[in-house]
Every structure is written in C-alpha cells, then in structure tokens.
Amino acid sequence: MCQQTTHQKEKRPIHQWFLGMIVASIFSFAYLIIPIYLLSSACCLILRYPTTNVSMMYALPMFLSIIIPPLPSTFILRMLKPMLYYFDYEAIYTDDKNVRQAIAGGKNFLFAAQPHGILSFVGMCAAVSKPDDAMKVPTAAASAVLQTPLLKNLIGVFNLVDASAHNLKKILKGGGSVLIYIGGIAELFKSCRAEERLYLKKRKGFIKLALREGVDVVPIYLFGNTSVLSALKHGPLATLSRKLQVSLTWFWGKYYLPIPRDEKILYVVGKPLGLPHIEEPTQEDIDKWHAVYCDEVTKLFELHKERVPTYKHKKLFID
C-alpha cells in the first residue's frame, strides 16, 4: 500500500484571496514586463536616449541584476504563502515516508515533473508549502532563464540550478537530488484547457542519466499548470521562445489579463520507479524504463484527475 498525505488550503477571508492574487500575478506580469524592459534599456543605452545619464539610470536595475546572483530564500518563500490561498492548492505524496528515509540514508533521486505549463504555479505552490524541501532539492531551469537579468533574481528564490546535462550529472554524482521538468519550454505551447499533452516521447535523456548514475526516478504530476494560463502559440514571439527556451510569448488568464485563474491545482508525487544502476545502458534499457515512466505518469493522471474539476473530462496525450 502507498502511504498518502495531503495538504489543502484552508478557507480564508477575501483579503487573503486578493493578496494571493497579487503575489501570483507578480510572477506572470514579470515574465511579460521584464523582456520589454531589458529591450528598452538596451535601446536607450545604445541611442543615449533621452540623455546618457537618464539612460544609465533607467538601465541601473538591469546592471545591478547582472552582478547580483540569484539567492534562494526560505524566508521569501514563506512570504509567498498567500498564493496557496488564492489557488485551491492540494498535494498528495505517495510513499513520502520511504523516500524521505532513503534521502536521509544517503540515497538521491531524480524528481521528474510534468507538465511545465507557461509558468509552473503548481511547482511554486509546492515550494511555498514546504520551503525546507525546496532548499534541499533544487529545481533545474533552462540556462537562458538563469542568465536573464531580473528574472533570474525573481524566480531564483525557488533554489534553481542549471538544467544542462553536465550540471545535472555533477549534482547526481555529488550525491544530491534534483527536480527537472521533462517537457521543458516545449511543453508551454502544448498548454490547453481542453486536453492534456505531454512532450515526452523523445525525452529519454533523463532516463539514460538516471540509469548511468544509479539514481531512481520519482514522477511528479502537476495538475493545473496547463489550465491557469493560456498562451499565444503562433507568431514571431512564440518562435523566439522556442529557440531561446524561455517564455517570451503573450499569455493570459483571469479577465484576459496575465493573472492566473484561481482554480484547483494539485501536486502529486508518485513512488520511485525502481531503476537499476547500469553504467552503459543500451537503447533497449533506456526504452524499457522510459516506457515504465510513461505508464506511471499515465496512471497518476488517470487516478487523480477526478480531484481537479477542470481535468475531469481531460484526456492525456503523450507526444
């Protein structure tokens, strides 16, 4: 039997809901405003508009961000707690006790999360709900995100690390655990309120890495990531987003603004898959355990989708 624990929001007054909406919207608005600010700063500096001094003052936040590294912070995560009351947040941890005991005993894991969505508000809420866990297990993010001024400092409070294969291997070899988003930014453009699509068929590198390093994989399903915001999936910004691996496209939610919808979201952590340690895995080994991962993700989706109203009639497709 799998042990399950849940965490669900308490009923709060309207001011808590409103404060949570502001906190959540800071991140979505920032994703739209920061690229515009950086581009305008660069233009003002190049053209020295309206004057050299004014353009330098305007670009000062960008310069400061470049030299200030991202700083993970449990204190700030706790300050973001109103976000839990805005969303109807719930978490289910399958086999949580055994996983924690294994980590305490020196075993490390690769936590594989899907889907990414436009912004991972489900992942954010999980970190806010258990900030100490977020500091122990970093989340891998695209290099472009970690190098973007201001944005890197804003989301850096969630304890992010470079998602490059070299860095992930280094973390796992050092005995650490890490959470990765399997579909990455490519899954952003699969976000849809009518159906659920995972970018997964060609994503097998994480299985190969886990087999080589002797690290078990724990699947995580994020219900709500693809429904709280909708994205413009076509046009030059969408194309640029795909190339840079960072969200630069227009998106919207509540009131057709970049305000996430206050819907039920669910964070589900499955049980470890039981991967063996194979120093030189064959393609057959990789395909076998990739199929096991796909099956487990599908089971998590079908088992828990009834708990989320917007997912009850959704079908899962693995692309």
Tab-separated table of N, CA and C in Angstrom, residues 59-152:
chain	number	residue	atom	x	y	z
A	59	ALA	N	18.656	52.049	-16.873
A	59	ALA	CA	19.187	50.692	-17.001
A	59	ALA	C	19.844	50.187	-15.716
A	60	LEU	N	19.861	51.000	-14.670
A	60	LEU	CA	20.540	50.622	-13.427
A	60	LEU	C	20.029	49.302	-12.846
A	61	PRO	N	18.715	49.076	-12.767
A	61	PRO	CA	18.244	47.780	-12.247
A	61	PRO	C	18.799	46.590	-13.027
A	62	MET	N	18.924	46.758	-14.328
A	62	MET	CA	19.484	45.678	-15.156
A	62	MET	C	20.945	45.421	-14.797
A	63	PHE	N	21.728	46.502	-14.631
A	63	PHE	CA	23.134	46.355	-14.281
A	63	PHE	C	23.297	45.680	-12.910
A	64	LEU	N	22.480	46.096	-11.954
A	64	LEU	CA	22.558	45.518	-10.611
A	64	LEU	C	22.220	44.035	-10.638
A	65	SER	N	21.214	43.687	-11.435
A	65	SER	CA	20.802	42.281	-11.523
A	65	SER	C	21.896	41.418	-12.132
A	66	ILE	N	22.626	41.983	-13.080
A	66	ILE	CA	23.692	41.223	-13.733
A	66	ILE	C	24.765	40.793	-12.731
A	67	ILE	N	25.062	41.671	-11.777
A	67	ILE	CA	26.147	41.369	-10.826
A	67	ILE	C	25.654	40.674	-9.559
A	68	ILE	N	24.339	40.693	-9.318
A	68	ILE	CA	23.795	40.039	-8.119
A	68	ILE	C	23.300	38.642	-8.487
A	69	PRO	N	23.849	37.595	-7.905
A	69	PRO	CA	23.417	36.230	-8.240
A	69	PRO	C	22.047	35.923	-7.641
A	70	PRO	N	21.338	34.939	-8.200
A	70	PRO	CA	20.065	34.512	-7.610
A	70	PRO	C	20.287	33.991	-6.197
A	71	LEU	N	19.392	34.331	-5.300
A	71	LEU	CA	19.557	33.948	-3.899
A	71	LEU	C	18.349	33.144	-3.422
A	72	PRO	N	18.488	31.816	-3.260
A	72	PRO	CA	17.396	31.009	-2.700
A	72	PRO	C	17.061	31.496	-1.294
A	73	SER	N	15.775	31.494	-0.949
A	73	SER	CA	15.396	32.052	0.346
A	73	SER	C	14.133	31.401	0.892
A	74	THR	N	14.267	30.694	2.010
A	74	THR	CA	13.088	30.139	2.666
A	74	THR	C	12.226	31.257	3.241
A	75	PHE	N	12.862	32.349	3.654
A	75	PHE	CA	12.118	33.481	4.212
A	75	PHE	C	11.153	34.056	3.180
A	76	ILE	N	11.646	34.273	1.950
A	76	ILE	CA	10.783	34.819	0.900
A	76	ILE	C	9.710	33.815	0.507
A	77	LEU	N	10.057	32.535	0.462
A	77	LEU	CA	9.049	31.521	0.131
A	77	LEU	C	7.904	31.543	1.136
A	78	ARG	N	8.227	31.705	2.397
A	78	ARG	CA	7.173	31.789	3.414
A	78	ARG	C	6.323	33.054	3.229
A	79	MET	N	6.945	34.113	2.731
A	79	MET	CA	6.207	35.355	2.472
A	79	MET	C	5.223	35.194	1.312
A	80	LEU	N	5.452	34.185	0.481
A	80	LEU	CA	4.584	33.950	-0.673
A	80	LEU	C	3.386	33.060	-0.338
A	81	LYS	N	3.213	32.720	0.922
A	81	LYS	CA	2.165	31.785	1.323
A	81	LYS	C	0.750	32.187	0.904
A	82	PRO	N	0.407	33.487	0.820
A	82	PRO	CA	-0.944	33.835	0.347
A	82	PRO	C	-1.307	33.222	-0.997
A	83	MET	N	-0.292	32.877	-1.803
A	83	MET	CA	-0.553	32.253	-3.099
A	83	MET	C	-1.285	30.923	-2.933
A	84	LEU	N	-1.028	30.227	-1.820
A	84	LEU	CA	-1.703	28.949	-1.563
A	84	LEU	C	-3.191	29.150	-1.355
A	85	TYR	N	-3.573	30.309	-0.834
A	85	TYR	CA	-4.969	30.581	-0.554
A	85	TYR	C	-5.703	31.130	-1.772
A	86	TYR	N	-4.948	31.633	-2.736
A	86	TYR	CA	-5.564	32.092	-3.984
A	86	TYR	C	-5.958	30.889	-4.831
A	87	PHE	N	-4.991	29.980	-5.007
A	87	PHE	CA	-5.293	28.728	-5.694
A	87	PHE	C	-5.886	27.751	-4.669
A	88	ASP	N	-6.714	26.874	-5.131
A	88	ASP	CA	-7.202	25.789	-4.271
A	88	ASP	C	-6.142	24.693	-4.346
A	89	TYR	N	-5.060	24.894	-3.587
A	89	TYR	CA	-3.888	24.021	-3.694
A	89	TYR	C	-4.006	22.782	-2.815
A	90	GLU	N	-3.651	21.649	-3.400
A	90	GLU	CA	-3.614	20.382	-2.666
A	90	GLU	C	-2.392	19.588	-3.126
A	91	ALA	N	-1.821	18.824	-2.218
A	91	ALA	CA	-0.665	17.991	-2.558
A	91	ALA	C	-0.872	16.576	-2.050
A	92	ILE	N	-0.462	15.611	-2.848
A	92	ILE	CA	-0.524	14.199	-2.475
A	92	ILE	C	0.876	13.615	-2.630
A	93	TYR	N	1.404	13.065	-1.553
A	93	TYR	CA	2.740	12.479	-1.558
A	93	TYR	C	2.612	10.971	-1.363
A	94	THR	N	2.870	10.226	-2.431
A	94	THR	CA	2.812	8.779	-2.374
A	94	THR	C	4.163	8.238	-1.906
A	95	ASP	N	4.139	7.385	-0.897
A	95	ASP	CA	5.369	6.770	-0.387
A	95	ASP	C	6.363	7.814	0.128
A	96	ASP	N	5.836	8.907	0.658
A	96	ASP	CA	6.683	10.020	1.090
A	96	ASP	C	7.639	9.615	2.209
A	97	LYS	N	7.146	8.824	3.149
A	97	LYS	CA	7.972	8.438	4.286
A	97	LYS	C	9.203	7.663	3.846
A	98	ASN	N	9.019	6.697	2.941
A	98	ASN	CA	10.149	5.889	2.476
A	98	ASN	C	11.156	6.704	1.668
A	99	VAL	N	10.644	7.644	0.863
A	99	VAL	CA	11.538	8.491	0.070
A	99	VAL	C	12.384	9.367	0.988
A	100	ARG	N	11.753	9.943	2.008
A	100	ARG	CA	12.492	10.801	2.949
A	100	ARG	C	13.536	9.991	3.728
A	101	GLN	N	13.164	8.774	4.115
A	101	GLN	CA	14.112	7.924	4.826
A	101	GLN	C	15.290	7.551	3.933
A	102	ALA	N	15.000	7.305	2.659
A	102	ALA	CA	16.063	6.956	1.716
A	102	ALA	C	17.023	8.129	1.518
A	103	ILE	N	16.468	9.335	1.396
A	103	ILE	CA	17.308	10.528	1.242
A	103	ILE	C	18.155	10.747	2.489
A	104	ALA	N	17.522	10.568	3.650
A	104	ALA	CA	18.263	10.715	4.910
A	104	ALA	C	19.385	9.689	5.011
A	105	GLY	N	19.184	8.528	4.380
A	105	GLY	CA	20.190	7.470	4.412
A	105	GLY	C	21.257	7.619	3.346
A	106	GLY	N	21.192	8.694	2.545
A	106	GLY	CA	22.227	8.951	1.559
A	106	GLY	C	21.850	8.653	0.120
A	107	LYS	N	20.626	8.156	-0.106
A	107	LYS	CA	20.205	7.877	-1.480
A	107	LYS	C	19.705	9.164	-2.129
A	108	ASN	N	19.991	9.335	-3.405
A	108	ASN	CA	19.495	10.515	-4.110
A	108	ASN	C	18.524	10.123	-5.211
A	109	PHE	N	17.699	11.085	-5.607
A	109	PHE	CA	16.634	10.832	-6.579
A	109	PHE	C	16.627	11.911	-7.651
A	110	LEU	N	16.070	11.539	-8.789
A	110	LEU	CA	15.781	12.486	-9.845
A	110	LEU	C	14.260	12.618	-9.888
A	111	PHE	N	13.744	13.758	-9.442
A	111	PHE	CA	12.310	14.003	-9.435
A	111	PHE	C	11.921	14.576	-10.794
A	112	ALA	N	11.064	13.856	-11.515
A	112	ALA	CA	10.698	14.220	-12.883
A	112	ALA	C	9.282	14.790	-12.905
A	113	ALA	N	9.164	16.100	-13.189
A	113	ALA	CA	7.874	16.782	-13.119
A	113	ALA	C	7.323	17.100	-14.501
A	114	GLN	N	6.018	16.955	-14.633
A	114	GLN	CA	5.284	17.308	-15.849
A	114	GLN	C	3.835	17.618	-15.487
A	115	PRO	N	3.162	18.439	-16.306
A	115	PRO	CA	3.678	19.242	-17.414
A	115	PRO	C	4.237	20.580	-16.929
A	116	HIS	N	5.002	21.236	-17.796
A	116	HIS	CA	5.644	22.500	-17.438
A	116	HIS	C	4.645	23.643	-17.372
A	117	GLY	N	3.785	23.726	-18.391
A	117	GLY	CA	2.862	24.852	-18.466
A	117	GLY	C	3.599	26.128	-18.840
A	118	ILE	N	2.903	27.244	-18.786
A	118	ILE	CA	3.502	28.538	-19.105
A	118	ILE	C	4.370	28.997	-17.944
A	119	LEU	N	3.817	28.949	-16.768
A	119	LEU	CA	4.553	29.152	-15.522
A	119	LEU	C	4.126	28.046	-14.580
A	120	SER	N	5.059	27.446	-13.900
A	120	SER	CA	4.724	26.311	-13.036
A	120	SER	C	4.214	26.783	-11.675
A	121	PHE	N	2.971	27.247	-11.655
A	121	PHE	CA	2.405	27.702	-10.387
A	121	PHE	C	2.200	26.547	-9.416
A	122	VAL	N	1.980	25.335	-9.936
A	122	VAL	CA	1.839	24.178	-9.056
A	122	VAL	C	3.172	23.893	-8.364
A	123	GLY	N	4.254	23.943	-9.135
A	123	GLY	CA	5.584	23.748	-8.554
A	123	GLY	C	5.930	24.848	-7.562
A	124	MET	N	5.559	26.083	-7.882
A	124	MET	CA	5.802	27.196	-6.967
A	124	MET	C	5.063	26.983	-5.646
A	125	CYS	N	3.796	26.589	-5.744
A	125	CYS	CA	2.999	26.376	-4.532
A	125	CYS	C	3.570	25.242	-3.689
A	126	ALA	N	4.086	24.206	-4.351
A	126	ALA	CA	4.700	23.102	-3.606
A	126	ALA	C	5.911	23.593	-2.822
A	127	ALA	N	6.713	24.454	-3.440
A	127	ALA	CA	7.888	25.008	-2.759
A	127	ALA	C	7.473	25.927	-1.617
A	128	VAL	N	6.438	26.718	-1.840
A	128	VAL	CA	5.950	27.623	-0.798
A	128	VAL	C	5.363	26.832	0.365
A	129	SER	N	4.682	25.730	0.041
A	129	SER	CA	4.071	24.893	1.072
A	129	SER	C	5.113	24.204	1.935
A	130	LYS	N	6.224	23.784	1.316
A	130	LYS	CA	7.298	23.094	2.039
A	130	LYS	C	8.638	23.710	1.645
A	131	PRO	N	8.910	24.933	2.135
A	131	PRO	CA	10.134	25.648	1.726
A	131	PRO	C	11.426	24.929	2.079
A	132	ASP	N	11.438	24.193	3.183
A	132	ASP	CA	12.656	23.473	3.563
A	132	ASP	C	13.005	22.400	2.540
A	133	ASP	N	11.975	21.733	1.999
A	133	ASP	CA	12.204	20.726	0.960
A	133	ASP	C	12.769	21.374	-0.303
A	134	ALA	N	12.255	22.568	-0.638
A	134	ALA	CA	12.713	23.278	-1.836
A	134	ALA	C	14.191	23.634	-1.735
A	135	MET	N	14.654	23.914	-0.524
A	135	MET	CA	16.066	24.255	-0.353
A	135	MET	C	16.965	23.016	-0.422
A	136	LYS	N	16.416	21.844	-0.059
A	136	LYS	CA	17.196	20.610	-0.085
A	136	LYS	C	17.282	20.010	-1.485
A	137	VAL	N	16.201	20.161	-2.256
A	137	VAL	CA	16.164	19.601	-3.613
A	137	VAL	C	15.976	20.744	-4.603
A	138	PRO	N	17.032	21.165	-5.289
A	138	PRO	CA	16.923	22.280	-6.234
A	138	PRO	C	16.117	21.891	-7.468
A	139	THR	N	15.613	22.901	-8.151
A	139	THR	CA	14.865	22.704	-9.387
A	139	THR	C	15.714	23.156	-10.558
A	140	ALA	N	15.814	22.312	-11.566
A	140	ALA	CA	16.616	22.641	-12.747
A	140	ALA	C	15.823	23.551	-13.678
A	141	ALA	N	16.487	24.589	-14.184
A	141	ALA	CA	15.857	25.542	-15.097
A	141	ALA	C	16.774	25.784	-16.289
A	142	ALA	N	16.196	26.229	-17.391
A	142	ALA	CA	16.967	26.490	-18.604
A	142	ALA	C	18.023	27.562	-18.349
A	143	SER	N	19.160	27.403	-18.984
A	143	SER	CA	20.262	28.349	-18.822
A	143	SER	C	19.833	29.766	-19.172
A	144	ALA	N	18.986	29.904	-20.199
A	144	ALA	CA	18.536	31.231	-20.628
A	144	ALA	C	17.790	31.950	-19.513
A	145	VAL	N	17.005	31.197	-18.751
A	145	VAL	CA	16.255	31.793	-17.638
A	145	VAL	C	17.207	32.260	-16.553
A	146	LEU	N	18.199	31.441	-16.241
A	146	LEU	CA	19.139	31.759	-15.169
A	146	LEU	C	20.104	32.881	-15.550
A	147	GLN	N	20.149	33.237	-16.820
A	147	GLN	CA	21.035	34.304	-17.277
A	147	GLN	C	20.296	35.592	-17.611
A	148	THR	N	18.983	35.580	-17.516
A	148	THR	CA	18.195	36.767	-17.833
A	148	THR	C	18.143	37.698	-16.628
A	149	PRO	N	18.674	38.907	-16.740
A	149	PRO	CA	18.649	39.842	-15.615
A	149	PRO	C	17.239	40.050	-15.077
A	150	LEU	N	17.141	40.271	-13.786
A	150	LEU	CA	15.893	40.492	-13.051
A	150	LEU	C	15.064	39.219	-12.931
A	151	LEU	N	14.822	38.543	-14.051
A	151	LEU	CA	14.043	37.312	-13.995
A	151	LEU	C	14.763	36.261	-13.160
A	152	LYS	N	16.073	36.164	-13.323
A	152	LYS	CA	16.854	35.176	-12.569
A	152	LYS	C	16.781	35.447	-11.073
